[in-house]
Amino acid sequence: MPASPPHQCRVLATPWDGVYGTHIESARHYRRHSHAVFGIGLMERGAQKSASGRGQVEAYAGDVIMCNPGEVHDGQPLGSPSRRWRMLYLEPAAMAAVMGEPGSAAGLELTQPVAQDPRLRLALHELLDRLQHRSGGRGPVVAAHTLACDEALAQVFALLPGRHALAPKATHSAAPSATARIQQVRDHLAADLLAPPTLGELALAAGLSKFQLLRHFEKSFGLTPHAWLLQQRAERARGLIRGGAGLAQASAACGFADQSHMTRLFTRQFGFTPGAWQQAAARNTAKGALQ
């Protein structure tokens, strides 16, 4: 059995509800997936090519990389065996708050999967350095540290409007809006992640053949119904672990066959293990608000 590609990931706690960071160095090829959060970060070493909501893109060292909730993407090294990047992830409510739109992120969108912007790169570098220092420090976090992080966050998001973000979400020709029937299929799946309906039941409810359902669902959401279901289970597990659930408890509550099954899918989805996420949440009890 071939050895797994080298992969290291660190989860960074932050002072803000619904926000966390990652620092990843990896040779892995990520399969198509999406996240329930906004993501913005830096490619720091090497390069990567990936799918995005705007088609195939390439990111090189120094580039800013961004993604939206539900935006299907993948990723693999480009030109070298591995690459290193750091990211900040924000739940939609947190994104709305930091952009001054409390209550809803419905109109918010990061408009460029990859950007070359020296000012934004420097601001992100400062923010991520502060968060990494804060997560790695020993002893209590003093108010001045949190204030410095707040200021760095504000600097980053002040540079987004009009350049890289917040155009009202539009229907792009490459990713048309889902029809009402396919949205209902997705809602049906989401309503019972533990005992989902069969493909035949979903097709019957949508008034489509199984093949038509698969084709329309993947066209609308970038994933098959089964892949989308597994992704939602991983997202639910992340929330439960964040809330203090044990790994075995989260695995059972989310319908995974066993804890190792959860670990495989969780790692594939987020780039870090459930155990790493649990440790970050535990550290955050005294150091901030990881959500």
Tab-separated table of N, CA, C and O in Angstrom, residues 135-239:
chain	number	residue	atom	x	y	z
A	135	SER	N	-2.338	31.802	19.070
A	135	SER	CA	-2.658	30.394	19.293
A	135	SER	C	-1.487	29.632	19.893
A	135	SER	O	-1.674	28.689	20.658
A	136	GLY	N	-0.278	30.052	19.549
A	136	GLY	CA	0.887	29.306	20.003
A	136	GLY	C	1.470	29.796	21.306
A	136	GLY	O	2.341	29.139	21.886
A	137	GLY	N	0.998	30.942	21.797
A	137	GLY	CA	1.561	31.499	23.012
A	137	GLY	C	1.140	30.736	24.250
A	137	GLY	O	0.151	30.020	24.259
A	138	ARG	N	1.908	30.874	25.296
A	138	ARG	CA	1.597	30.245	26.564
A	138	ARG	C	1.058	31.297	27.528
A	138	ARG	O	1.402	32.470	27.459
A	139	GLY	N	0.215	30.836	28.428
A	139	GLY	CA	-0.344	31.754	29.403
A	139	GLY	C	-1.583	32.435	28.864
A	139	GLY	O	-1.989	32.240	27.721
A	140	PRO	N	-2.216	33.286	29.678
A	140	PRO	CA	-3.459	33.930	29.280
A	140	PRO	C	-3.243	34.938	28.159
A	140	PRO	O	-2.164	35.521	28.015
A	141	VAL	N	-4.286	35.128	27.362
A	141	VAL	CA	-4.237	36.132	26.304
A	141	VAL	C	-4.669	37.463	26.893
A	141	VAL	O	-5.771	37.588	27.425
A	142	VAL	N	-3.825	38.464	26.814
A	142	VAL	CA	-4.161	39.767	27.373
A	142	VAL	C	-5.003	40.541	26.377
A	142	VAL	O	-5.024	40.266	25.179
A	143	ALA	N	-5.714	41.551	26.896
A	143	ALA	CA	-6.639	42.310	26.055
A	143	ALA	C	-5.934	42.963	24.881
A	143	ALA	O	-6.500	43.084	23.783
A	144	ALA	N	-4.682	43.389	25.090
A	144	ALA	CA	-3.948	44.046	24.005
A	144	ALA	C	-3.740	43.114	22.820
A	144	ALA	O	-3.752	43.551	21.662
A	145	HIS	N	-3.532	41.816	23.093
A	145	HIS	CA	-3.370	40.864	21.996
A	145	HIS	C	-4.644	40.773	21.174
A	145	HIS	O	-4.607	40.733	19.944
A	146	THR	N	-5.770	40.716	21.855
A	146	THR	CA	-7.042	40.631	21.157
A	146	THR	C	-7.316	41.893	20.356
A	146	THR	O	-7.791	41.838	19.214
A	147	LEU	N	-6.996	43.043	20.926
A	147	LEU	CA	-7.174	44.306	20.211
A	147	LEU	C	-6.327	44.342	18.949
A	147	LEU	O	-6.783	44.786	17.888
A	148	ALA	N	-5.095	43.855	19.036
A	148	ALA	CA	-4.223	43.826	17.858
A	148	ALA	C	-4.819	42.940	16.770
A	148	ALA	O	-4.770	43.276	15.582
A	149	CYS	N	-5.400	41.800	17.169
A	149	CYS	CA	-6.046	40.915	16.197
A	149	CYS	C	-7.270	41.594	15.588
A	149	CYS	O	-7.513	41.493	14.376
A	150	ASP	N	-8.061	42.288	16.417
A	150	ASP	CA	-9.238	43.001	15.907
A	150	ASP	C	-8.846	44.021	14.846
A	150	ASP	O	-9.483	44.141	13.796
A	151	GLU	N	-7.778	44.764	15.124
A	151	GLU	CA	-7.328	45.782	14.178
A	151	GLU	C	-6.837	45.153	12.876
A	151	GLU	O	-7.115	45.658	11.781
A	152	ALA	N	-6.111	44.049	12.994
A	152	ALA	CA	-5.607	43.377	11.800
A	152	ALA	C	-6.752	42.824	10.959
A	152	ALA	O	-6.719	42.884	9.724
A	153	LEU	N	-7.782	42.287	11.625
A	153	LEU	CA	-8.959	41.793	10.900
A	153	LEU	C	-9.648	42.930	10.155
A	153	LEU	O	-10.026	42.789	8.981
A	154	ALA	N	-9.814	44.058	10.821
A	154	ALA	CA	-10.460	45.202	10.192
A	154	ALA	C	-9.678	45.684	8.969
A	154	ALA	O	-10.267	46.059	7.947
A	155	GLN	N	-8.344	45.658	9.055
A	155	GLN	CA	-7.519	46.083	7.935
A	155	GLN	C	-7.730	45.196	6.717
A	155	GLN	O	-7.814	45.672	5.578
A	156	VAL	N	-7.835	43.895	6.947
A	156	VAL	CA	-8.047	42.963	5.835
A	156	VAL	C	-9.386	43.232	5.168
A	156	VAL	O	-9.483	43.394	3.936
A	157	PHE	N	-10.443	43.301	5.956
A	157	PHE	CA	-11.771	43.368	5.362
A	157	PHE	C	-12.114	44.757	4.840
A	157	PHE	O	-13.050	44.900	4.042
A	158	ALA	N	-11.341	45.751	5.236
A	158	ALA	CA	-11.505	47.071	4.633
A	158	ALA	C	-11.029	47.090	3.184
A	158	ALA	O	-11.429	47.962	2.401
A	159	LEU	N	-10.171	46.142	2.829
A	159	LEU	CA	-9.613	46.100	1.474
A	159	LEU	C	-10.448	45.272	0.505
A	159	LEU	O	-10.147	45.229	-0.692
A	160	LEU	N	-11.492	44.605	0.980
A	160	LEU	CA	-12.254	43.709	0.113
A	160	LEU	C	-13.322	44.406	-0.737
A	160	LEU	O	-13.425	44.132	-1.929
A	161	PRO	N	-14.162	45.277	-0.183
A	161	PRO	CA	-15.260	45.840	-0.983
A	161	PRO	C	-14.769	46.544	-2.241
A	161	PRO	O	-13.794	47.294	-2.220
A	162	GLY	N	-15.457	46.258	-3.339
A	162	GLY	CA	-15.132	46.904	-4.597
A	162	GLY	C	-13.971	46.298	-5.344
A	162	GLY	O	-13.777	46.572	-6.521
A	163	ARG	N	-13.191	45.466	-4.676
A	163	ARG	CA	-12.042	44.830	-5.325
A	163	ARG	C	-12.232	43.321	-5.442
A	163	ARG	O	-12.069	42.755	-6.528
A	164	HIS	N	-12.551	42.712	-4.328
A	164	HIS	CA	-12.583	41.250	-4.300
A	164	HIS	C	-13.859	40.676	-3.697
A	164	HIS	O	-13.968	39.453	-3.598
A	165	ALA	N	-14.786	41.529	-3.298
A	165	ALA	CA	-15.907	40.973	-2.543
A	165	ALA	C	-17.150	41.823	-2.646
A	165	ALA	O	-17.121	42.983	-3.044
A	166	LEU	N	-18.228	41.177	-2.245
A	166	LEU	CA	-19.488	41.815	-1.920
A	166	LEU	C	-20.316	42.257	-3.103
A	166	LEU	O	-21.287	42.971	-2.924
A	167	ALA	N	-19.970	41.830	-4.316
A	167	ALA	CA	-20.929	41.985	-5.389
A	167	ALA	C	-22.112	41.089	-5.065
A	167	ALA	O	-21.928	39.966	-4.623
A	168	PRO	N	-23.355	41.559	-5.264
A	168	PRO	CA	-24.492	40.670	-4.990
A	168	PRO	C	-24.357	39.392	-5.782
A	168	PRO	O	-23.916	39.397	-6.926
A	169	LYS	N	-24.724	38.297	-5.165
A	169	LYS	CA	-24.567	37.018	-5.841
A	169	LYS	C	-25.378	37.005	-7.122
A	169	LYS	O	-26.554	37.314	-7.138
A	170	ALA	N	-24.707	36.637	-8.181
A	170	ALA	CA	-25.349	36.583	-9.490
A	170	ALA	C	-25.299	35.168	-10.008
A	170	ALA	O	-24.529	34.336	-9.549
A	171	THR	N	-26.099	34.922	-11.014
A	171	THR	CA	-26.080	33.610	-11.652
A	171	THR	C	-25.036	33.620	-12.749
A	171	THR	O	-25.166	34.331	-13.737
A	172	HIS	N	-23.952	32.893	-12.556
A	172	HIS	CA	-22.903	32.801	-13.560
A	172	HIS	C	-23.243	31.689	-14.542
A	172	HIS	O	-23.815	30.674	-14.181
A	173	SER	N	-22.863	31.890	-15.783
A	173	SER	CA	-23.203	30.891	-16.792
A	173	SER	C	-22.599	29.537	-16.475
A	173	SER	O	-23.149	28.504	-16.831
A	174	ALA	N	-21.454	29.530	-15.791
A	174	ALA	CA	-20.801	28.261	-15.483
A	174	ALA	C	-21.465	27.538	-14.318
A	174	ALA	O	-21.217	26.371	-14.103
A	175	ALA	N	-22.291	28.252	-13.532
A	175	ALA	CA	-22.905	27.627	-12.363
A	175	ALA	C	-24.317	28.173	-12.177
A	175	ALA	O	-24.577	29.031	-11.344
A	176	PRO	N	-25.274	27.731	-13.027
A	176	PRO	CA	-26.637	28.258	-12.968
A	176	PRO	C	-27.323	27.898	-11.670
A	176	PRO	O	-26.995	26.925	-11.007
A	177	SER	N	-28.320	28.712	-11.309
A	177	SER	CA	-29.063	28.467	-10.083
A	177	SER	C	-29.789	27.134	-10.159
A	177	SER	O	-30.234	26.686	-11.214
A	178	ALA	N	-29.930	26.511	-9.006
A	178	ALA	CA	-30.653	25.241	-8.956
A	178	ALA	C	-32.126	25.493	-9.188
A	178	ALA	O	-32.668	26.511	-8.804
A	179	THR	N	-32.797	24.548	-9.823
A	179	THR	CA	-34.244	24.637	-9.978
A	179	THR	C	-34.893	24.379	-8.630
A	179	THR	O	-34.283	23.812	-7.718
A	180	ALA	N	-36.142	24.790	-8.524
A	180	ALA	CA	-36.865	24.598	-7.257
A	180	ALA	C	-36.924	23.124	-6.883
A	180	ALA	O	-36.795	22.766	-5.704
A	181	ARG	N	-37.075	22.250	-7.860
A	181	ARG	CA	-37.180	20.814	-7.540
A	181	ARG	C	-35.866	20.264	-7.004
A	181	ARG	O	-35.864	19.461	-6.060
A	182	ILE	N	-34.751	20.672	-7.559
A	182	ILE	CA	-33.460	20.179	-7.080
A	182	ILE	C	-33.148	20.765	-5.715
A	182	ILE	O	-32.554	20.095	-4.855
A	183	GLN	N	-33.546	21.999	-5.474
A	183	GLN	CA	-33.379	22.567	-4.140
A	183	GLN	C	-34.189	21.780	-3.109
A	183	GLN	O	-33.746	21.561	-1.983
A	184	GLN	N	-35.392	21.332	-3.519
A	184	GLN	CA	-36.209	20.530	-2.614
A	184	GLN	C	-35.546	19.183	-2.323
A	184	GLN	O	-35.627	18.667	-1.198
A	185	VAL	N	-34.888	18.606	-3.320
A	185	VAL	CA	-34.155	17.355	-3.106
A	185	VAL	C	-33.044	17.575	-2.082
A	185	VAL	O	-32.871	16.777	-1.149
A	186	ARG	N	-32.308	18.667	-2.233
A	186	ARG	CA	-31.250	18.976	-1.273
A	186	ARG	C	-31.826	19.171	0.130
A	186	ARG	O	-31.283	18.672	1.116
A	187	ASP	N	-32.937	19.890	0.226
A	187	ASP	CA	-33.570	20.112	1.531
A	187	ASP	C	-34.042	18.804	2.148
A	187	ASP	O	-33.971	18.609	3.371
A	188	HIS	N	-34.526	17.896	1.304
A	188	HIS	CA	-34.980	16.585	1.773
A	188	HIS	C	-33.803	15.804	2.356
A	188	HIS	O	-33.914	15.175	3.414
A	189	LEU	N	-32.666	15.854	1.680
A	189	LEU	CA	-31.463	15.194	2.195
A	189	LEU	C	-31.012	15.817	3.514
A	189	LEU	O	-30.658	15.115	4.457
A	190	ALA	N	-31.039	17.141	3.571
A	190	ALA	CA	-30.565	17.838	4.759
A	190	ALA	C	-31.457	17.581	5.966
A	190	ALA	O	-30.995	17.651	7.111
A	191	ALA	N	-32.725	17.281	5.721
A	191	ALA	CA	-33.673	17.115	6.816
A	191	ALA	C	-33.406	15.867	7.644
A	191	ALA	O	-33.794	15.802	8.813
A	192	ASP	N	-32.749	14.877	7.060
A	192	ASP	CA	-32.479	13.640	7.802
A	192	ASP	C	-31.162	13.049	7.329
A	192	ASP	O	-31.130	12.172	6.469
A	193	LEU	N	-30.070	13.561	7.896
A	193	LEU	CA	-28.743	13.097	7.488
A	193	LEU	C	-28.471	11.672	7.935
A	193	LEU	O	-27.636	10.981	7.351
A	194	LEU	N	-29.167	11.223	8.978
A	194	LEU	CA	-28.893	9.888	9.513
A	194	LEU	C	-29.624	8.796	8.742
A	194	LEU	O	-29.138	7.677	8.644
A	195	ALA	N	-30.798	9.086	8.213
A	195	ALA	CA	-31.580	8.088	7.479
A	195	ALA	C	-32.080	8.713	6.182
A	195	ALA	O	-33.278	8.978	6.015
A	196	PRO	N	-31.166	8.979	5.262
A	196	PRO	CA	-31.559	9.677	4.033
A	196	PRO	C	-32.417	8.801	3.133
A	196	PRO	O	-32.344	7.572	3.190
A	197	PRO	N	-33.255	9.419	2.300
A	197	PRO	CA	-34.052	8.646	1.340
A	197	PRO	C	-33.154	8.017	0.283
A	197	PRO	O	-32.006	8.421	0.088
A	198	THR	N	-33.687	7.027	-0.398
A	198	THR	CA	-32.947	6.393	-1.486
A	198	THR	C	-32.939	7.305	-2.702
A	198	THR	O	-33.734	8.261	-2.801
A	199	LEU	N	-32.055	7.015	-3.642
A	199	LEU	CA	-32.011	7.796	-4.874
A	199	LEU	C	-33.348	7.685	-5.610
A	199	LEU	O	-33.839	8.666	-6.177
A	200	GLY	N	-33.951	6.479	-5.576
A	200	GLY	CA	-35.245	6.299	-6.223
A	200	GLY	C	-36.319	7.169	-5.593
A	200	GLY	O	-37.154	7.757	-6.299
A	201	GLU	N	-36.325	7.265	-4.264
A	201	GLU	CA	-37.312	8.098	-3.567
A	201	GLU	C	-37.106	9.576	-3.889
A	201	GLU	O	-38.071	10.324	-4.093
A	202	LEU	N	-35.850	9.992	-3.951
A	202	LEU	CA	-35.561	11.382	-4.301
A	202	LEU	C	-35.987	11.695	-5.728
A	202	LEU	O	-36.567	12.754	-6.002
A	203	ALA	N	-35.698	10.775	-6.634
A	203	ALA	CA	-36.065	10.981	-8.031
A	203	ALA	C	-37.580	11.046	-8.193
A	203	ALA	O	-38.105	11.885	-8.937
A	204	LEU	N	-38.280	10.163	-7.485
A	204	LEU	CA	-39.742	10.154	-7.570
A	204	LEU	C	-40.318	11.468	-7.056
A	204	LEU	O	-41.225	12.051	-7.673
A	205	ALA	N	-39.785	11.963	-5.937
A	205	ALA	CA	-40.281	13.215	-5.371
A	205	ALA	C	-40.017	14.400	-6.296
A	205	ALA	O	-40.791	15.354	-6.330
A	206	ALA	N	-38.911	14.334	-7.043
A	206	ALA	CA	-38.555	15.427	-7.948
A	206	ALA	C	-39.189	15.292	-9.319
A	206	ALA	O	-39.096	16.215	-10.135
A	207	GLY	N	-39.809	14.142	-9.580
A	207	GLY	CA	-40.406	13.914	-10.893
A	207	GLY	C	-39.373	13.737	-11.984
A	207	GLY	O	-39.582	14.125	-13.139
A	208	LEU	N	-38.236	13.126	-11.625
A	208	LEU	CA	-37.139	12.914	-12.553
A	208	LEU	C	-36.716	11.459	-12.524
A	208	LEU	O	-36.996	10.734	-11.567
A	209	SER	N	-36.003	11.043	-13.565
A	209	SER	CA	-35.374	9.727	-13.512
A	209	SER	C	-34.157	9.822	-12.603
A	209	SER	O	-33.677	10.921	-12.280
A	210	LYS	N	-33.639	8.663	-12.176
A	210	LYS	CA	-32.446	8.677	-11.332
A	210	LYS	C	-31.285	9.373	-12.041
A	210	LYS	O	-30.551	10.164	-11.439
A	211	PHE	N	-31.119	9.076	-13.318
A	211	PHE	CA	-30.021	9.684	-14.071
A	211	PHE	C	-30.204	11.196	-14.173
A	211	PHE	O	-29.253	11.964	-14.000
A	212	GLN	N	-31.439	11.641	-14.455
A	212	GLN	CA	-31.689	13.081	-14.544
A	212	GLN	C	-31.416	13.776	-13.208
A	212	GLN	O	-30.846	14.864	-13.171
A	213	LEU	N	-31.827	13.111	-12.123
A	213	LEU	CA	-31.602	13.694	-10.809
A	213	LEU	C	-30.109	13.857	-10.539
A	213	LEU	O	-29.658	14.917	-10.095
A	214	LEU	N	-29.336	12.806	-10.795
A	214	LEU	CA	-27.888	12.890	-10.575
A	214	LEU	C	-27.270	14.013	-11.392
A	214	LEU	O	-26.465	14.798	-10.893
A	215	ARG	N	-27.672	14.094	-12.661
A	215	ARG	CA	-27.096	15.100	-13.559
A	215	ARG	C	-27.459	16.510	-13.103
A	215	ARG	O	-26.592	17.398	-13.011
A	216	HIS	N	-28.731	16.743	-12.757
A	216	HIS	CA	-29.156	18.085	-12.363
A	216	HIS	C	-28.606	18.471	-10.985
A	216	HIS	O	-28.243	19.634	-10.760
A	217	PHE	N	-28.543	17.514	-10.077
A	217	PHE	CA	-28.034	17.811	-8.736
A	217	PHE	C	-26.559	18.201	-8.813
A	217	PHE	O	-26.134	19.208	-8.223
A	218	GLU	N	-25.781	17.421	-9.542
A	218	GLU	CA	-24.347	17.721	-9.637
A	218	GLU	C	-24.116	19.025	-10.386
A	218	GLU	O	-23.206	19.793	-10.061
A	219	LYS	N	-24.951	19.304	-11.388
A	219	LYS	CA	-24.816	20.565	-12.116
A	219	LYS	C	-25.106	21.750	-11.209
A	219	LYS	O	-24.453	22.794	-11.290
A	220	SER	N	-26.073	21.595	-10.299
A	220	SER	CA	-26.467	22.686	-9.413
A	220	SER	C	-25.523	22.878	-8.241
A	220	SER	O	-25.220	24.006	-7.852
A	221	PHE	N	-25.043	21.760	-7.651
A	221	PHE	CA	-24.290	21.847	-6.408
A	221	PHE	C	-22.859	21.345	-6.511
A	221	PHE	O	-22.110	21.389	-5.536
A	222	GLY	N	-22.458	20.827	-7.682
A	222	GLY	CA	-21.074	20.419	-7.872
A	222	GLY	C	-20.723	19.059	-7.331
A	222	GLY	O	-19.594	18.601	-7.485
A	223	LEU	N	-21.675	18.394	-6.674
A	223	LEU	CA	-21.453	17.092	-6.056
A	223	LEU	C	-22.675	16.214	-6.300
A	223	LEU	O	-23.777	16.708	-6.531
A	224	THR	N	-22.475	14.899	-6.210
A	224	THR	CA	-23.614	13.994	-6.254
A	224	THR	C	-24.373	14.069	-4.932
A	224	THR	O	-23.827	14.550	-3.923
A	225	PRO	N	-25.619	13.610	-4.884
A	225	PRO	CA	-26.352	13.638	-3.608
A	225	PRO	C	-25.616	12.930	-2.471
A	225	PRO	O	-25.595	13.426	-1.336
A	226	HIS	N	-24.997	11.782	-2.756
A	226	HIS	CA	-24.299	11.054	-1.702
A	226	HIS	C	-23.082	11.827	-1.202
A	226	HIS	O	-22.845	11.929	0.015
A	227	ALA	N	-22.301	12.391	-2.120
A	227	ALA	CA	-21.131	13.175	-1.717
A	227	ALA	C	-21.557	14.404	-0.917
A	227	ALA	O	-20.914	14.774	0.067
A	228	TRP	N	-22.659	15.029	-1.326
A	228	TRP	CA	-23.169	16.194	-0.595
A	228	TRP	C	-23.607	15.788	0.808
A	228	TRP	O	-23.335	16.493	1.789
A	229	LEU	N	-24.258	14.626	0.921
A	229	LEU	CA	-24.712	14.132	2.223
A	229	LEU	C	-23.531	13.906	3.165
A	229	LEU	O	-23.560	14.323	4.333
A	230	LEU	N	-22.473	13.257	2.680
A	230	LEU	CA	-21.301	13.005	3.517
A	230	LEU	C	-20.654	14.306	3.968
A	230	LEU	O	-20.182	14.430	5.103
A	231	GLN	N	-20.653	15.289	3.086
A	231	GLN	CA	-20.070	16.579	3.429
A	231	GLN	C	-20.861	17.255	4.547
A	231	GLN	O	-20.286	17.846	5.465
A	232	GLN	N	-22.189	17.163	4.489
A	232	GLN	CA	-23.021	17.753	5.543
A	232	GLN	C	-22.816	17.035	6.874
A	232	GLN	O	-22.852	17.656	7.945
A	233	ARG	N	-22.608	15.722	6.830
A	233	ARG	CA	-22.317	14.989	8.071
A	233	ARG	C	-21.012	15.479	8.689
A	233	ARG	O	-20.900	15.622	9.916
A	234	ALA	N	-20.009	15.731	7.848
A	234	ALA	CA	-18.735	16.234	8.364
A	234	ALA	C	-18.910	17.620	8.982
A	234	ALA	O	-18.331	17.924	10.029
A	235	GLU	N	-19.719	18.459	8.342
A	235	GLU	CA	-19.975	19.795	8.890
A	235	GLU	C	-20.686	19.693	10.244
A	235	GLU	O	-20.373	20.425	11.180
A	236	ARG	N	-21.651	18.778	10.350
A	236	ARG	CA	-22.358	18.610	11.615
A	236	ARG	C	-21.402	18.104	12.697
A	236	ARG	O	-21.453	18.565	13.847
A	237	ALA	N	-20.521	17.176	12.328
A	237	ALA	CA	-19.550	16.669	13.297
A	237	ALA	C	-18.642	17.788	13.784
A	237	ALA	O	-18.312	17.867	14.981
A	238	ARG	N	-18.236	18.668	12.896
A	238	ARG	CA	-17.384	19.796	13.290
A	238	ARG	C	-18.090	20.649	14.338
A	238	ARG	O	-17.491	21.066	15.337
A	239	GLY	N	-19.389	20.900	14.131
A	239	GLY	CA	-20.138	21.694	15.086
A	239	GLY	C	-20.295	21.017	16.430
A	239	GLY	O	-20.189	21.661	17.487
